């Protein structure tokens, strides 16, 4: 049976870095690239981190019933959508392992769509002080830093990843990402079990 691992955590917990390390591991995860209407950040590549699409393309996928899960964020730069499309990237009939980055909300939608026996949560965390420092460092590297949006995401995460919601979603295992090598090794050991 296929497994879909949903990697989650508040902003600046290191999800993208952990994701890249897990993808490079010996477990041979199949890639699932989600879609977004937000602008591409410096250093990102179309079809690698995301499929960067227009709102019109997003609406076409929604109208044809291809969207598995969708999250909309009213950012300081306008409305941005992130969504997963049933576009043939995931085949649950086999025994493949898939890895996606998501939120608690998207995790629930994956469970609704594919079932709890197929969808497995991976929740990573760090303390708020570490998160804010990482977020500032990331924005400092951008050609046009978006500090207001960084702050909006930071505050929104308090609600989106509240303890109450974590418990409701059955997130009982957490991986601390202070040492990347240790975090990735613990996640890999957890997956292999």
JSON list of N, CA and C in Angstrom, two decimals, residues 2-4 19 23 29-36 46-51 61 66 68-69 83-94 96-100 110 113-114:
[
{"chain": "A", "resi": 2, "resn": "UNK", "atom": "N", "xyz": [0.53, 2.22, -0.82]},
{"chain": "A", "resi": 2, "resn": "UNK", "atom": "CA", "xyz": [1.28, 3.47, -0.89]},
{"chain": "A", "resi": 2, "resn": "UNK", "atom": "C", "xyz": [1.12, 4.24, 0.41]},
{"chain": "A", "resi": 3, "resn": "UNK", "atom": "N", "xyz": [2.08, 5.10, 0.69]},
{"chain": "A", "resi": 3, "resn": "UNK", "atom": "CA", "xyz": [2.02, 5.99, 1.85]},
{"chain": "A", "resi": 3, "resn": "UNK", "atom": "C", "xyz": [2.31, 7.40, 1.37]},
{"chain": "A", "resi": 4, "resn": "UNK", "atom": "N", "xyz": [1.53, 8.35, 1.87]},
{"chain": "A", "resi": 4, "resn": "UNK", "atom": "CA", "xyz": [1.75, 9.77, 1.60]},
{"chain": "A", "resi": 4, "resn": "UNK", "atom": "C", "xyz": [2.14, 10.41, 2.91]},
{"chain": "A", "resi": 19, "resn": "UNK", "atom": "N", "xyz": [12.62, 18.66, 3.85]},
{"chain": "A", "resi": 19, "resn": "UNK", "atom": "CA", "xyz": [12.04, 18.02, 2.66]},
{"chain": "A", "resi": 19, "resn": "UNK", "atom": "C", "xyz": [13.14, 17.61, 1.68]},
{"chain": "A", "resi": 23, "resn": "UNK", "atom": "N", "xyz": [14.11, 13.80, 0.62]},
{"chain": "A", "resi": 23, "resn": "UNK", "atom": "CA", "xyz": [14.05, 13.40, -0.79]},
{"chain": "A", "resi": 23, "resn": "UNK", "atom": "C", "xyz": [15.39, 12.82, -1.26]},
{"chain": "A", "resi": 29, "resn": "UNK", "atom": "N", "xyz": [11.59, 8.55, -2.03]},
{"chain": "A", "resi": 29, "resn": "UNK", "atom": "CA", "xyz": [10.27, 9.15, -2.07]},
{"chain": "A", "resi": 29, "resn": "UNK", "atom": "C", "xyz": [9.96, 9.61, -3.49]},
{"chain": "A", "resi": 30, "resn": "UNK", "atom": "N", "xyz": [8.73, 9.38, -3.91]},
{"chain": "A", "resi": 30, "resn": "UNK", "atom": "CA", "xyz": [8.29, 9.95, -5.18]},
{"chain": "A", "resi": 30, "resn": "UNK", "atom": "C", "xyz": [7.88, 11.39, -4.92]},
{"chain": "A", "resi": 31, "resn": "UNK", "atom": "N", "xyz": [8.16, 12.21, -5.89]},
{"chain": "A", "resi": 31, "resn": "UNK", "atom": "CA", "xyz": [7.91, 13.64, -5.76]},
{"chain": "A", "resi": 31, "resn": "UNK", "atom": "C", "xyz": [6.46, 13.99, -6.06]},
{"chain": "A", "resi": 32, "resn": "UNK", "atom": "N", "xyz": [5.92, 14.90, -5.28]},
{"chain": "A", "resi": 32, "resn": "UNK", "atom": "CA", "xyz": [4.62, 15.49, -5.55]},
{"chain": "A", "resi": 32, "resn": "UNK", "atom": "C", "xyz": [4.82, 17.00, -5.46]},
{"chain": "A", "resi": 33, "resn": "UNK", "atom": "N", "xyz": [4.67, 17.67, -6.57]},
{"chain": "A", "resi": 33, "resn": "UNK", "atom": "CA", "xyz": [4.85, 19.12, -6.61]},
{"chain": "A", "resi": 33, "resn": "UNK", "atom": "C", "xyz": [3.48, 19.76, -6.52]},
{"chain": "A", "resi": 34, "resn": "UNK", "atom": "N", "xyz": [3.28, 20.58, -5.46]},
{"chain": "A", "resi": 34, "resn": "UNK", "atom": "CA", "xyz": [2.01, 21.26, -5.33]},
{"chain": "A", "resi": 34, "resn": "UNK", "atom": "C", "xyz": [2.04, 22.57, -6.13]},
{"chain": "A", "resi": 35, "resn": "UNK", "atom": "N", "xyz": [0.89, 23.18, -6.21]},
{"chain": "A", "resi": 35, "resn": "UNK", "atom": "CA", "xyz": [0.70, 24.37, -7.03]},
{"chain": "A", "resi": 35, "resn": "UNK", "atom": "C", "xyz": [0.51, 25.59, -6.14]},
{"chain": "A", "resi": 36, "resn": "UNK", "atom": "N", "xyz": [0.91, 26.75, -6.64]},
{"chain": "A", "resi": 36, "resn": "UNK", "atom": "CA", "xyz": [0.68, 28.00, -5.92]},
{"chain": "A", "resi": 36, "resn": "UNK", "atom": "C", "xyz": [0.48, 29.15, -6.89]},
{"chain": "A", "resi": 46, "resn": "UNK", "atom": "N", "xyz": [10.55, 26.64, -11.11]},
{"chain": "A", "resi": 46, "resn": "UNK", "atom": "CA", "xyz": [9.25, 26.10, -11.52]},
{"chain": "A", "resi": 46, "resn": "UNK", "atom": "C", "xyz": [9.32, 24.58, -11.59]},
{"chain": "A", "resi": 47, "resn": "UNK", "atom": "N", "xyz": [8.34, 23.91, -10.97]},
{"chain": "A", "resi": 47, "resn": "UNK", "atom": "CA", "xyz": [8.27, 22.47, -11.01]},
{"chain": "A", "resi": 47, "resn": "UNK", "atom": "C", "xyz": [9.15, 21.76, -9.99]},
{"chain": "A", "resi": 48, "resn": "UNK", "atom": "N", "xyz": [9.91, 22.52, -9.22]},
{"chain": "A", "resi": 48, "resn": "UNK", "atom": "CA", "xyz": [10.75, 21.92, -8.17]},
{"chain": "A", "resi": 48, "resn": "UNK", "atom": "C", "xyz": [10.08, 22.16, -6.82]},
{"chain": "A", "resi": 49, "resn": "UNK", "atom": "N", "xyz": [10.10, 23.40, -6.34]},
{"chain": "A", "resi": 49, "resn": "UNK", "atom": "CA", "xyz": [9.42, 23.71, -5.08]},
{"chain": "A", "resi": 49, "resn": "UNK", "atom": "C", "xyz": [7.91, 23.70, -5.26]},
{"chain": "A", "resi": 50, "resn": "UNK", "atom": "N", "xyz": [7.44, 24.32, -6.34]},
{"chain": "A", "resi": 50, "resn": "UNK", "atom": "CA", "xyz": [6.01, 24.43, -6.65]},
{"chain": "A", "resi": 50, "resn": "UNK", "atom": "C", "xyz": [5.83, 24.51, -8.16]},
{"chain": "A", "resi": 51, "resn": "UNK", "atom": "N", "xyz": [4.57, 24.33, -8.58]},
{"chain": "A", "resi": 51, "resn": "UNK", "atom": "CA", "xyz": [4.14, 24.76, -9.90]},
{"chain": "A", "resi": 51, "resn": "UNK", "atom": "C", "xyz": [3.55, 26.15, -9.68]},
{"chain": "A", "resi": 61, "resn": "UNK", "atom": "N", "xyz": [-8.58, 24.13, -12.61]},
{"chain": "A", "resi": 61, "resn": "UNK", "atom": "CA", "xyz": [-8.41, 22.87, -11.88]},
{"chain": "A", "resi": 61, "resn": "UNK", "atom": "C", "xyz": [-9.58, 22.65, -10.91]},
{"chain": "A", "resi": 66, "resn": "UNK", "atom": "N", "xyz": [-10.32, 18.57, -9.92]},
{"chain": "A", "resi": 66, "resn": "UNK", "atom": "CA", "xyz": [-8.99, 17.98, -9.79]},
{"chain": "A", "resi": 66, "resn": "UNK", "atom": "C", "xyz": [-8.25, 18.38, -8.51]},
{"chain": "A", "resi": 68, "resn": "UNK", "atom": "N", "xyz": [-7.32, 18.36, -4.78]},
{"chain": "A", "resi": 68, "resn": "UNK", "atom": "CA", "xyz": [-7.42, 17.50, -3.59]},
{"chain": "A", "resi": 68, "resn": "UNK", "atom": "C", "xyz": [-7.57, 18.36, -2.34]},
{"chain": "A", "resi": 69, "resn": "UNK", "atom": "N", "xyz": [-6.74, 19.37, -2.25]},
{"chain": "A", "resi": 69, "resn": "UNK", "atom": "CA", "xyz": [-6.78, 20.28, -1.11]},
{"chain": "A", "resi": 69, "resn": "UNK", "atom": "C", "xyz": [-6.31, 21.65, -1.59]},
{"chain": "A", "resi": 83, "resn": "UNK", "atom": "N", "xyz": [-2.22, 24.59, -3.47]},
{"chain": "A", "resi": 83, "resn": "UNK", "atom": "CA", "xyz": [-3.15, 23.49, -3.66]},
{"chain": "A", "resi": 83, "resn": "UNK", "atom": "C", "xyz": [-2.47, 22.28, -4.31]},
{"chain": "A", "resi": 84, "resn": "UNK", "atom": "N", "xyz": [-3.05, 21.12, -4.05]},
{"chain": "A", "resi": 84, "resn": "UNK", "atom": "CA", "xyz": [-2.57, 19.87, -4.62]},
{"chain": "A", "resi": 84, "resn": "UNK", "atom": "C", "xyz": [-3.59, 19.41, -5.64]},
{"chain": "A", "resi": 85, "resn": "UNK", "atom": "N", "xyz": [-3.09, 19.01, -6.80]},
{"chain": "A", "resi": 85, "resn": "UNK", "atom": "CA", "xyz": [-3.95, 18.61, -7.91]},
{"chain": "A", "resi": 85, "resn": "UNK", "atom": "C", "xyz": [-3.83, 17.11, -8.14]},
{"chain": "A", "resi": 86, "resn": "UNK", "atom": "N", "xyz": [-4.96, 16.46, -8.36]},
{"chain": "A", "resi": 86, "resn": "UNK", "atom": "CA", "xyz": [-4.95, 15.05, -8.75]},
{"chain": "A", "resi": 86, "resn": "UNK", "atom": "C", "xyz": [-4.61, 15.01, -10.24]},
{"chain": "A", "resi": 87, "resn": "UNK", "atom": "N", "xyz": [-3.30, 15.08, -10.49]},
{"chain": "A", "resi": 87, "resn": "UNK", "atom": "CA", "xyz": [-2.79, 15.18, -11.87]},
{"chain": "A", "resi": 87, "resn": "UNK", "atom": "C", "xyz": [-1.94, 13.97, -12.26]},
{"chain": "A", "resi": 88, "resn": "UNK", "atom": "N", "xyz": [-2.10, 12.86, -11.54]},
{"chain": "A", "resi": 88, "resn": "UNK", "atom": "CA", "xyz": [-1.36, 11.64, -11.86]},
{"chain": "A", "resi": 88, "resn": "UNK", "atom": "C", "xyz": [-0.05, 11.48, -11.12]},
{"chain": "A", "resi": 89, "resn": "UNK", "atom": "N", "xyz": [0.32, 12.44, -10.30]},
{"chain": "A", "resi": 89, "resn": "UNK", "atom": "CA", "xyz": [1.58, 12.33, -9.56]},
{"chain": "A", "resi": 89, "resn": "UNK", "atom": "C", "xyz": [1.50, 11.25, -8.47]},
{"chain": "A", "resi": 90, "resn": "UNK", "atom": "N", "xyz": [0.32, 11.02, -7.91]},
{"chain": "A", "resi": 90, "resn": "UNK", "atom": "CA", "xyz": [0.14, 10.05, -6.81]},
{"chain": "A", "resi": 90, "resn": "UNK", "atom": "C", "xyz": [-0.65, 8.85, -7.32]},
{"chain": "A", "resi": 91, "resn": "UNK", "atom": "N", "xyz": [-0.07, 7.65, -7.12]},
{"chain": "A", "resi": 91, "resn": "UNK", "atom": "CA", "xyz": [-0.74, 6.39, -7.46]},
{"chain": "A", "resi": 91, "resn": "UNK", "atom": "C", "xyz": [-0.79, 5.55, -6.19]},
{"chain": "A", "resi": 92, "resn": "UNK", "atom": "N", "xyz": [-1.95, 5.52, -5.53]},
{"chain": "A", "resi": 92, "resn": "UNK", "atom": "CA", "xyz": [-2.05, 4.81, -4.26]},
{"chain": "A", "resi": 92, "resn": "UNK", "atom": "C", "xyz": [-2.18, 3.30, -4.42]},
{"chain": "A", "resi": 93, "resn": "UNK", "atom": "N", "xyz": [-2.30, 2.82, -5.65]},
{"chain": "A", "resi": 93, "resn": "UNK", "atom": "CA", "xyz": [-2.44, 1.38, -5.88]},
{"chain": "A", "resi": 93, "resn": "UNK", "atom": "C", "xyz": [-1.13, 0.63, -5.64]},
{"chain": "A", "resi": 94, "resn": "UNK", "atom": "N", "xyz": [-0.01, 1.30, -5.78]},
{"chain": "A", "resi": 94, "resn": "UNK", "atom": "CA", "xyz": [1.29, 0.64, -5.61]},
{"chain": "A", "resi": 94, "resn": "UNK", "atom": "C", "xyz": [1.77, 0.72, -4.18]},
{"chain": "A", "resi": 96, "resn": "UNK", "atom": "N", "xyz": [4.48, 2.79, -3.36]},
{"chain": "A", "resi": 96, "resn": "UNK", "atom": "CA", "xyz": [5.39, 3.93, -3.36]},
{"chain": "A", "resi": 96, "resn": "UNK", "atom": "C", "xyz": [5.21, 4.78, -2.11]},
{"chain": "A", "resi": 97, "resn": "UNK", "atom": "N", "xyz": [6.26, 5.55, -1.80]},
{"chain": "A", "resi": 97, "resn": "UNK", "atom": "CA", "xyz": [6.22, 6.53, -0.72]},
{"chain": "A", "resi": 97, "resn": "UNK", "atom": "C", "xyz": [6.24, 7.91, -1.36]},
{"chain": "A", "resi": 98, "resn": "UNK", "atom": "N", "xyz": [5.33, 8.77, -0.94]},
{"chain": "A", "resi": 98, "resn": "UNK", "atom": "CA", "xyz": [5.23, 10.14, -1.44]},
{"chain": "A", "resi": 98, "resn": "UNK", "atom": "C", "xyz": [5.49, 11.10, -0.28]},
{"chain": "A", "resi": 99, "resn": "UNK", "atom": "N", "xyz": [6.10, 12.23, -0.60]},
{"chain": "A", "resi": 99, "resn": "UNK", "atom": "CA", "xyz": [6.40, 13.24, 0.41]},
{"chain": "A", "resi": 99, "resn": "UNK", "atom": "C", "xyz": [5.89, 14.58, -0.09]},
{"chain": "A", "resi": 100, "resn": "UNK", "atom": "N", "xyz": [5.04, 15.23, 0.73]},
{"chain": "A", "resi": 100, "resn": "UNK", "atom": "CA", "xyz": [4.51, 16.55, 0.39]},
{"chain": "A", "resi": 100, "resn": "UNK", "atom": "C", "xyz": [4.66, 17.47, 1.60]},
{"chain": "A", "resi": 110, "resn": "UNK", "atom": "N", "xyz": [-6.02, 15.59, 2.76]},
{"chain": "A", "resi": 110, "resn": "UNK", "atom": "CA", "xyz": [-5.39, 14.38, 2.21]},
{"chain": "A", "resi": 110, "resn": "UNK", "atom": "C", "xyz": [-6.01, 13.14, 2.85]},
{"chain": "A", "resi": 113, "resn": "UNK", "atom": "N", "xyz": [-9.38, 12.53, 1.40]},
{"chain": "A", "resi": 113, "resn": "UNK", "atom": "CA", "xyz": [-9.31, 12.10, 0.00]},
{"chain": "A", "resi": 113, "resn": "UNK", "atom": "C", "xyz": [-8.77, 10.67, -0.14]},
{"chain": "A", "resi": 114, "resn": "UNK", "atom": "N", "xyz": [-7.69, 10.35, 0.62]},
{"chain": "A", "resi": 114, "resn": "UNK", "atom": "CA", "xyz": [-7.00, 9.07, 0.45]},
{"chain": "A", "resi": 114, "resn": "UNK", "atom": "C", "xyz": [-7.21, 8.07, 1.58]}
]
